[in-house]
Short mmCIF file of C-alpha atoms and ligand atoms in Angstrom, two decimals:
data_model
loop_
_atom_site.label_atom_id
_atom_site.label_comp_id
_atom_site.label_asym_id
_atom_site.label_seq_id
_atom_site.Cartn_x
_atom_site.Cartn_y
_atom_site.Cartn_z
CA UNK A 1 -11.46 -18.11 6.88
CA UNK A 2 -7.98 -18.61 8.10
CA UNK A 3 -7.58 -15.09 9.60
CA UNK A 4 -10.91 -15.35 11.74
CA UNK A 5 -9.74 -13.86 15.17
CA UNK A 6 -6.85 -11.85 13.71
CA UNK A 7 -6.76 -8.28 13.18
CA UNK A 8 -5.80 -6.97 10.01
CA UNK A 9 -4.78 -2.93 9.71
CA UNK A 10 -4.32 -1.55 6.49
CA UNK A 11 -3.23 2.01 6.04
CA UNK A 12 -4.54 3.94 3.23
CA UNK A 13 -7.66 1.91 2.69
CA UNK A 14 -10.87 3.50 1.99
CA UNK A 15 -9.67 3.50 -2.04
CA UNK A 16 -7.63 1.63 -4.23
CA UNK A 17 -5.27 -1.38 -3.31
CA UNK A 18 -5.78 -0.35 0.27
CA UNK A 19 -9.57 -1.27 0.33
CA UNK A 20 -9.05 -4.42 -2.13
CA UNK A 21 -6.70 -5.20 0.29
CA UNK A 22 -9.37 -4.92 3.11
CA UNK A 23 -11.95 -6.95 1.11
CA UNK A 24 -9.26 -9.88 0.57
CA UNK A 25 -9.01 -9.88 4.33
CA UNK A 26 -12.75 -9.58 5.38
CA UNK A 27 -13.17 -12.64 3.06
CA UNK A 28 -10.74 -14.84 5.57
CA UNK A 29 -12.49 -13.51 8.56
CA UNK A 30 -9.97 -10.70 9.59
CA UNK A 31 -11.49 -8.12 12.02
CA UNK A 32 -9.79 -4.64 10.24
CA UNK A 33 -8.99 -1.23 10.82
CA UNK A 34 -8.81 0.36 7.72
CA UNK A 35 -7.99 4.01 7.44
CA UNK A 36 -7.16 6.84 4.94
CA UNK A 37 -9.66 10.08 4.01
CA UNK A 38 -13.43 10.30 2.09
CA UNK A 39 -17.18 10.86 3.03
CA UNK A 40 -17.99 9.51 6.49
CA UNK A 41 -20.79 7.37 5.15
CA UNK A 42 -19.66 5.77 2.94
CA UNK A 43 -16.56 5.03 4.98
CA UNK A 44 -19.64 3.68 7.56
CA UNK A 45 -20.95 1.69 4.80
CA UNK A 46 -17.23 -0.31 3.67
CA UNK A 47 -16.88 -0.50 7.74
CA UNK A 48 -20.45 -2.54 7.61
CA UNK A 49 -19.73 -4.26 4.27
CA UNK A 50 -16.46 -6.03 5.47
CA UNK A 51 -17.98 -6.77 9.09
CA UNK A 52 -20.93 -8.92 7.25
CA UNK A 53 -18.34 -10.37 4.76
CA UNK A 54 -15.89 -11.22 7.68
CA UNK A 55 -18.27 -12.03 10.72
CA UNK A 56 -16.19 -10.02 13.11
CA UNK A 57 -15.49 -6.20 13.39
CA UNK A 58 -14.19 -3.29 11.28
CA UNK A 59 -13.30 -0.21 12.20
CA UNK A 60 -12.08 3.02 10.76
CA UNK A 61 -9.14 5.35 11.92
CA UNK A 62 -9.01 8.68 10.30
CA UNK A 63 -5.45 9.37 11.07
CA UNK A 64 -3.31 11.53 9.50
CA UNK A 65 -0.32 9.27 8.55
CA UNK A 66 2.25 12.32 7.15
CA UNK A 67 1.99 13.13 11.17
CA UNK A 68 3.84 10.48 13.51
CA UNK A 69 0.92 11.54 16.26
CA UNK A 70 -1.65 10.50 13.57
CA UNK A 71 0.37 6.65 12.96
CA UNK A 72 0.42 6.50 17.12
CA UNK A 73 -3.37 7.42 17.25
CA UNK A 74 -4.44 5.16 14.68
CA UNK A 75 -2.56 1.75 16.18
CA UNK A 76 -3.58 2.98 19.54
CA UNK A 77 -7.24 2.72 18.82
CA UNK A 78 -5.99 -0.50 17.07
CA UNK A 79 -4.47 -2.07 20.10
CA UNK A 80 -7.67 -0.74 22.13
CA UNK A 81 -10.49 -2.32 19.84
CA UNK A 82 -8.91 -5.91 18.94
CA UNK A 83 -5.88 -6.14 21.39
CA UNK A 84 -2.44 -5.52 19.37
CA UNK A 85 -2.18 -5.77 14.86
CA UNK A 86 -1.25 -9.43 13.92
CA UNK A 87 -1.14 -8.47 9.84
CA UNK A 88 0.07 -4.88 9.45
CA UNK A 89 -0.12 -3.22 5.70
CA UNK A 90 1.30 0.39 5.19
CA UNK A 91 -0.44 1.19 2.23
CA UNK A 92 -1.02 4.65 2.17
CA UNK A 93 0.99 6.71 -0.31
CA UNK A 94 1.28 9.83 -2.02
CA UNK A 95 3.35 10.94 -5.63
CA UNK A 96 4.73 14.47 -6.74
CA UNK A 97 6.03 14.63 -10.08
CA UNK A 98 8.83 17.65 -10.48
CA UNK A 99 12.61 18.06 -11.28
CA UNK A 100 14.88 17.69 -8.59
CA UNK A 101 15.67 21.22 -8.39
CA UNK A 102 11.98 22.55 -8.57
CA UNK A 103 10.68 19.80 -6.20
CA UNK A 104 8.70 21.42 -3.31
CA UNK A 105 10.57 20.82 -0.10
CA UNK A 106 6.85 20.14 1.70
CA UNK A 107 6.05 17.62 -0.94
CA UNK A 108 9.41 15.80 -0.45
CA UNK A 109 8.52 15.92 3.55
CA UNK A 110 5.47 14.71 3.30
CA UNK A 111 5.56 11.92 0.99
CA UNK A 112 9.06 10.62 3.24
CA UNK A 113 7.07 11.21 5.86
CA UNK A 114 3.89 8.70 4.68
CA UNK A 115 5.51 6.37 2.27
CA UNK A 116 8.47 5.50 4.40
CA UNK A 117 8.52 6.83 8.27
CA UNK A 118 4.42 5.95 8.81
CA UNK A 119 5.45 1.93 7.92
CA UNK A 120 8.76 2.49 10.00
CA UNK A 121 6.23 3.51 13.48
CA UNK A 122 3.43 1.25 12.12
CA UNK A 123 6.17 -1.32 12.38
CA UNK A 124 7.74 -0.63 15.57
CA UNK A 125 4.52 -0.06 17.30
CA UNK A 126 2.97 -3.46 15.87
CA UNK A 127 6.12 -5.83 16.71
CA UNK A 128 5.34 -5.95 20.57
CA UNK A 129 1.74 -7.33 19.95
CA UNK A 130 3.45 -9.77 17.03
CA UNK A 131 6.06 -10.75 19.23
CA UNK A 132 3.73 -11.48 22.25
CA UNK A 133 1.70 -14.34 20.39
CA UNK A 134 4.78 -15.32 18.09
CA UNK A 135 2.88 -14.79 14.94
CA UNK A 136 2.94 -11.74 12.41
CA UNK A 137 3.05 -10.43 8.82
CA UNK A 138 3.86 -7.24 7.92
CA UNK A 139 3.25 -6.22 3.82
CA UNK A 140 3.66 -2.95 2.72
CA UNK A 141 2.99 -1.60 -1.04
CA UNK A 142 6.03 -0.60 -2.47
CA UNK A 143 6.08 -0.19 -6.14
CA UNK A 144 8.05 -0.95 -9.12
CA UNK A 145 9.61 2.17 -8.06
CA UNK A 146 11.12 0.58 -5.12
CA UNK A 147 13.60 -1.34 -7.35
CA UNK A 148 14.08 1.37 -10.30
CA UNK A 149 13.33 4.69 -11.23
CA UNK A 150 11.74 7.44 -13.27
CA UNK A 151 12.82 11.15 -13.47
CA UNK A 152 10.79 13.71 -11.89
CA UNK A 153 9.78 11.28 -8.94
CA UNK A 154 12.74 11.67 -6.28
CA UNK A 155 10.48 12.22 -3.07
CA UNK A 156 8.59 8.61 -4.32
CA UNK A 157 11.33 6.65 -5.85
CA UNK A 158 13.45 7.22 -2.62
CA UNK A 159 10.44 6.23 -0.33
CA UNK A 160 9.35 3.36 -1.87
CA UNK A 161 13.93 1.84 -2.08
CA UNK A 162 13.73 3.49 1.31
CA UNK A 163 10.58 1.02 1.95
CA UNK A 164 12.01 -2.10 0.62
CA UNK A 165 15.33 -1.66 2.74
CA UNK A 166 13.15 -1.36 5.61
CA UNK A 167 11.37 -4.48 4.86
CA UNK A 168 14.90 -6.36 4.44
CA UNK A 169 15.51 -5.62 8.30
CA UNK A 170 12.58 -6.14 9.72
CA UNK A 171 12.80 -9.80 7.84
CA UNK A 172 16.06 -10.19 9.41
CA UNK A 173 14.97 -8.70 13.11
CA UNK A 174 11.71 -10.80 13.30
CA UNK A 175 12.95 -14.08 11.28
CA UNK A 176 12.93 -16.12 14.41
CA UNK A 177 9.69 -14.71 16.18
CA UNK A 178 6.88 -16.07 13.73
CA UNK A 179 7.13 -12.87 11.64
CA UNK A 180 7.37 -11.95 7.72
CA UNK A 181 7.67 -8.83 6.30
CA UNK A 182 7.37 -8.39 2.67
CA UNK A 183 7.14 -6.04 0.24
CA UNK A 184 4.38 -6.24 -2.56
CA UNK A 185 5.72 -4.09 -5.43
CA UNK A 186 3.35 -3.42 -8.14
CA UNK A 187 3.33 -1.60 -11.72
CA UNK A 188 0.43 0.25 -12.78
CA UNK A 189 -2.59 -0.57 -10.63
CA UNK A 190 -5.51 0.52 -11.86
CA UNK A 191 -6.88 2.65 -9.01
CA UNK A 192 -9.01 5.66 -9.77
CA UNK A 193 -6.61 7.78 -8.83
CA UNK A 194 -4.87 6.02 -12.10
CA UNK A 195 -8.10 6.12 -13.87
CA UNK A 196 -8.71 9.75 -12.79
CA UNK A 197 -5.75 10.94 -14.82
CA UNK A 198 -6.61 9.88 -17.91
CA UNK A 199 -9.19 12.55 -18.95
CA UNK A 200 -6.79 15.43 -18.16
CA UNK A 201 -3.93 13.67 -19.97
CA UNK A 202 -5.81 13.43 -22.87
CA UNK A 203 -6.27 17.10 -22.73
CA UNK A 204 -2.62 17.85 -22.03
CA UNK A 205 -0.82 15.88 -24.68
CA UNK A 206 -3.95 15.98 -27.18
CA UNK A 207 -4.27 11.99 -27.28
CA UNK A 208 -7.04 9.80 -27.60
CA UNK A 209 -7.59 7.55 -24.71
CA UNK A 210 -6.17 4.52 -26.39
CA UNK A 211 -3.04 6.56 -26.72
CA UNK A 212 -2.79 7.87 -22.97
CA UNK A 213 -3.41 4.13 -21.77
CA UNK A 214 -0.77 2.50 -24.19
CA UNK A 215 1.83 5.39 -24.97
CA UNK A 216 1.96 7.10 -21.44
CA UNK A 217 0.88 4.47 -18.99
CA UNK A 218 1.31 0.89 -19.98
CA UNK A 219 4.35 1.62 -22.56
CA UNK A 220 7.14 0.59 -19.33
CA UNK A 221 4.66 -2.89 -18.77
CA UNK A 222 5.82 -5.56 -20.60
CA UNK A 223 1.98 -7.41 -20.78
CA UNK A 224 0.63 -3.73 -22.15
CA UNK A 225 -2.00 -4.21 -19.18
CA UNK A 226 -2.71 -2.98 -16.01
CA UNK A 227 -2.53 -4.82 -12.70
CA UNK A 228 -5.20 -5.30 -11.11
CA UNK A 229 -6.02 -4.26 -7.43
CA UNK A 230 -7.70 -7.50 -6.53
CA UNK A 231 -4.69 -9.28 -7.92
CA UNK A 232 -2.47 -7.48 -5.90
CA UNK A 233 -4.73 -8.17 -2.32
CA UNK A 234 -4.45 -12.14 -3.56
CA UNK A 235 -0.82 -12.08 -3.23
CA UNK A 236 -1.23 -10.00 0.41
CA UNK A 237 -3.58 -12.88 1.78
CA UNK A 238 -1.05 -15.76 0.23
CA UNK A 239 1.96 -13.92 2.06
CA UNK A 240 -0.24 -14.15 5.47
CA UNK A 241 -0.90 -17.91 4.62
CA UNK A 242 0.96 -20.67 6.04
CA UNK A 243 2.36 -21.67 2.85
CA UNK A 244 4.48 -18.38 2.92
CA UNK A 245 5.93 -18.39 6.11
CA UNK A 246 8.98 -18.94 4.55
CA UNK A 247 8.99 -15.94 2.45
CA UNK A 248 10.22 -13.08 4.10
CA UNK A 249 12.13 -9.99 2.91
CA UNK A 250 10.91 -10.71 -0.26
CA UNK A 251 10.08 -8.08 -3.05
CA UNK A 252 7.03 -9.63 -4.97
CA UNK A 253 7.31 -7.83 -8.50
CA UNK A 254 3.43 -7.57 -9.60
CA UNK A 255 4.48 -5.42 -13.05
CA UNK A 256 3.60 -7.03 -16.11
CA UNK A 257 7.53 -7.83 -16.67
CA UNK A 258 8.32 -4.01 -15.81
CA UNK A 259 11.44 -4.66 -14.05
CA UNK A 260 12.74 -7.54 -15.89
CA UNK A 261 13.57 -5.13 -18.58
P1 NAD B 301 -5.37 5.73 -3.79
O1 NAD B 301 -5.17 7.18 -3.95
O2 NAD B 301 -6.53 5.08 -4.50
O3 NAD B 301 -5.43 5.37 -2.25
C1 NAD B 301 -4.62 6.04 -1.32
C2 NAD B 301 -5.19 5.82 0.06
O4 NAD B 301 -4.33 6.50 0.99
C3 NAD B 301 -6.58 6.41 0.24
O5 NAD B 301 -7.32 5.61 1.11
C4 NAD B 301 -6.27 7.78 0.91
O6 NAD B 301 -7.35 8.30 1.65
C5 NAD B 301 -5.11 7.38 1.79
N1 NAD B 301 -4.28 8.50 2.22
C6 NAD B 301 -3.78 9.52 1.46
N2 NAD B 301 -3.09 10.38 2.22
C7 NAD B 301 -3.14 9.90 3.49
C8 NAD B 301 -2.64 10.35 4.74
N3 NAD B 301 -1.93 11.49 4.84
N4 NAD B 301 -2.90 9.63 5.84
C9 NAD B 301 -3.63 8.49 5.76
N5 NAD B 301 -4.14 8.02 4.62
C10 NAD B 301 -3.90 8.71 3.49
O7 NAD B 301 -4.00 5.07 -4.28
P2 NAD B 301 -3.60 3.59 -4.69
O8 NAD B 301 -3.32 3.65 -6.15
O9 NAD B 301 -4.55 2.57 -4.17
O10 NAD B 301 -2.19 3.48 -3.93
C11 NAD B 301 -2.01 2.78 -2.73
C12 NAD B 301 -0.52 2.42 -2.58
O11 NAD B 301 -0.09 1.68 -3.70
C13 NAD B 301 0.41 3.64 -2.49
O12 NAD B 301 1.44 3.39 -1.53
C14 NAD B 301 1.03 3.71 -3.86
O13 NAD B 301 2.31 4.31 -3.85
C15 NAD B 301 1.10 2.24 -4.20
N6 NAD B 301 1.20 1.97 -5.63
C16 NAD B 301 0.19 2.34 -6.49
C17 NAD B 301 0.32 2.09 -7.83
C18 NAD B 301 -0.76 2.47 -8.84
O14 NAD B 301 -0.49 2.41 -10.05
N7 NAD B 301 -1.96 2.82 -8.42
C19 NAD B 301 1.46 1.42 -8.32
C20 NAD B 301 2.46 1.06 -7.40
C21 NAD B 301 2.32 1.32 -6.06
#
């Protein structure tokens, strides 16, 4: 329970990575604010699941994170519940999938606009409370896609290298106060937004399952397998454990050999 007394804010957590990430947390005692969009109760039920696993607090923020008023909100009520963020993860992410030429102008805005400028104010409004008590980590989720690309995913692909840049600096602004920040870039996680995809791929490209698994997802992943979104919280928690606090401005690769290729 090394993170008992620490607050741990995780954007883009009531699904996915984001709430594995929360779990990880809980399980070391962090108090949380999670946040992200779904059905009120059951967001009420995580919040009371992860305060019984963690014996402190957990809170949700609603916040709309493609609106810099919605990333001030949501660390205000932050630094109002548990006094300032000690572990910050920007999470929360969105994809479009067009041609550069066809690509909706209000998708490209909006996905910059989450991806990449909610961890840049998450950041700059977290490093105060950081600084005060000379410990911090800062993780975000990149994505394989922060180190290479794939057509039809500008908006994304320019986040995420946009993300990992961002990362590199804070590293270098923070190295002497007690604070990491590190990028966690995974392949294919599978999410159920991933998993939700499959049955209307099948449909598109008339494929079996198998096929839509192995010849549309998995064929860039070396391992053929999917990461999984407990694996990727394990490697959060180690990068806020004492053994990593030399690790900083690091891109962990979690991609089944993706980017070795
Ligand atoms: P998900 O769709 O399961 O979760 C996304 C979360 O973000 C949800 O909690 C959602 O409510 C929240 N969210 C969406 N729009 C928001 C907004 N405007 N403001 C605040 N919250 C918002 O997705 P996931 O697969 O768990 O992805 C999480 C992160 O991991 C993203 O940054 C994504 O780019 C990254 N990632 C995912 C994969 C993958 O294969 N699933 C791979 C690499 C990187």
């Amino acid at each position: 329970m090394f993170l008992k007394d620490k607050c741990a804010l995780i954007t883009g957590s009531t699904s996915g990575i984001g709430l594995a990430y929360a779990k990880a947390f809980a399980a070391e005692g962090a108090n949380l604010v999670i946040n992200g969009f779904g059905d009120a109760a059951e967001i009420a039920t995580i919040c009371k699941e992860l305060a019984v696993t963690s014996g402190g607090r957990a809170i949700h923020s609603a916040a709309d994170l493609t609106k810099r008023a919605g990333t001030e909100q949501m660390m205000a009520d932050a630094v109002a519940a548990f006094g300032g963020v000690d572990v910050l993860v920007s999470n929360a992410g969105m994809q479009h999938v067009a041609p550069v030429e066809e690509f909706p102008v209000d998708k490209w805005d909006a996905i910059i606009a989450l991806n990449l400028t909610a961890a840049f104010d998450a950041a700059r409004l977290a490093i105060p409370h950081m600084k005060a008590k000379g410990w911090g980590r800062i993780i975000q989720t990149a994505s394989a896609h922060s180190l290479t690309a794939s057509p039809y995913k500008a908006a994304y692909v320019s986040a995420k290298h946009g993300l990992a840049g961002l990362t590199k600096t804070l590293a270098l602004e923070l190295a002497t106060f007690g604070i990491t920040a590190n990028c966690i870039s995974p392949g294919y996680v599978w999410t159920p937004l991933v998993e939700n995809q499959i049955p209307d791929t099948m449909k598109a490209r008339n494929m079996t399952r198998e096929q839509v698994l192995n010849d549309v997802l998995l064929v860039r992943q070396p391992t053929r397998q999917f990461v999984l979104p407990e694996q990727v919280a394990a490697m959060a928690v180690f990068l806020c454990s004492d053994a990593a606090s030399q690790i900083t401005g690091a891109n962990m690769s979690m991609d089944g050999g993706w980017t070795a290729e």
